[in-house]
Amino acid sequence: MRMFNCIRRCILDESGVTAIEYAIIGVAVSVITLAMFSENSALPSALVSAITVIETNINAAGN
């Protein structure tokens, strides 16, 4: 009977659910970030282009 009560309490305890949810969200964010910055993505080249434009404008303003 004690074992049954222990298992029942573990199943009904929802305090660990939040930690699992945060872990799943963290994994999802990591996967999305890796997908965005992979070699086949347009994001890295777009960021490099934007930084180049900003650098060019700053250099032009300084001259």
Phi, psi and omega in degrees: 000323180296320180296318178299316179295322179295314178296318180298316179297320179295320180291321183279344180287120182255007182291329179281345182297320181298318179297320178295319179298317178296323178295318179296318178297318178298318178295318180297316179297320179297316180296317180296317179297316178297322179294323181292326184257016177287168184294332183273001183269151179275347184298312180301317180291326177293321178294318178297318179296317180295318179293324177296318178297316179297316179299318179297317180294322178293317179295322179292324180289331181282341182266000000 
